[in-house]
Amino acid sequence: VEAALADGPLKGKHVLVTSGPTHEPIDPVRYIANRSSGAQGTAIARSLAALGADVTFVTGPADVPPPLGVKVVKVQTARQMKDAVDAALPADAAVFAAAVADWRVANASGSKMKKDGSGNAPALEFTENPDILASVSQMKKGRPKLVVGFAAETDDVQANATAKRKRKGCDWIVANDVSPATGIMGGNENAVTIISDEGAESWPRLTKDQVAAKIAAKIAEALA
Ligand code: CTP
Ligand code: CA
């Protein structure tokens, strides 16, 4: 609450942040999901609020608790996340830090799937989820002035992230290398490159809180 009342460069600005994984049900007791602690998205929302922003935080089931001083909207699936984002708009800026499941199970079962004793495993069918970042980036009316996407890559980080920015139509992509050798995934630190129409800006390896503070400050500068 204190953070929401903070005076700062983002006072009066509404910023939407998505964070955490989404969970896509297989049946009432099972799901598929991406790996995401929600730590980086949570830290960004906290930093934005500390700069005075009015923050709507749309989060999947994350490991870390949501920050204080923001409006929290909890969701499970990608489709619920999209509905929550649409309902939270308009916003001055939107930051898509969530690790959204690209596919959901098309033949999800309403009741618990049981082993039938034959030793055969069930066949899951998948269907693509809506791309929330792309849909907001490509809005014809009422698009946030600044749309920020993330790209967690394991190979050709900068090339993949640059192509992703073009394809989605967002203003910035925050790219990072999550290959196992970096130890970034699941840790406290992050090493990111910000890709914008001005090129690529690489920051040193910092704590996720420090990365969040720098991203929030850059957003404040862009909205000023
Ligand atoms: N994203 C989203 N909705 C989706 C998928 C991704 O909003 N259904 C957002 C993520 O929050 C992130 C950005 O898009 O900000 C990039 O996600 P990423 O998974 O790297 O991109 P994809 O287009 O899904 O490509 P890939 O095949 O590399 O997973
Ligand atoms: Ca993806």
Short mmCIF file of C-alpha atoms and ligand atoms in Angstrom, two decimals, residues 34 100-102 164, ligand 2:
data_model
loop_
_atom_site.label_atom_id
_atom_site.label_comp_id
_atom_site.label_asym_id
_atom_site.label_seq_id
_atom_site.Cartn_x
_atom_site.Cartn_y
_atom_site.Cartn_z
CA ASN A 34 6.62 -23.61 -17.97
CA VAL A 100 2.92 -18.40 -20.82
CA ALA A 101 2.37 -22.01 -21.86
CA ASP A 102 2.42 -22.01 -25.66
CA LYS A 164 10.75 -11.99 -31.87
CA CA B 2 6.81 -19.52 -25.78
#
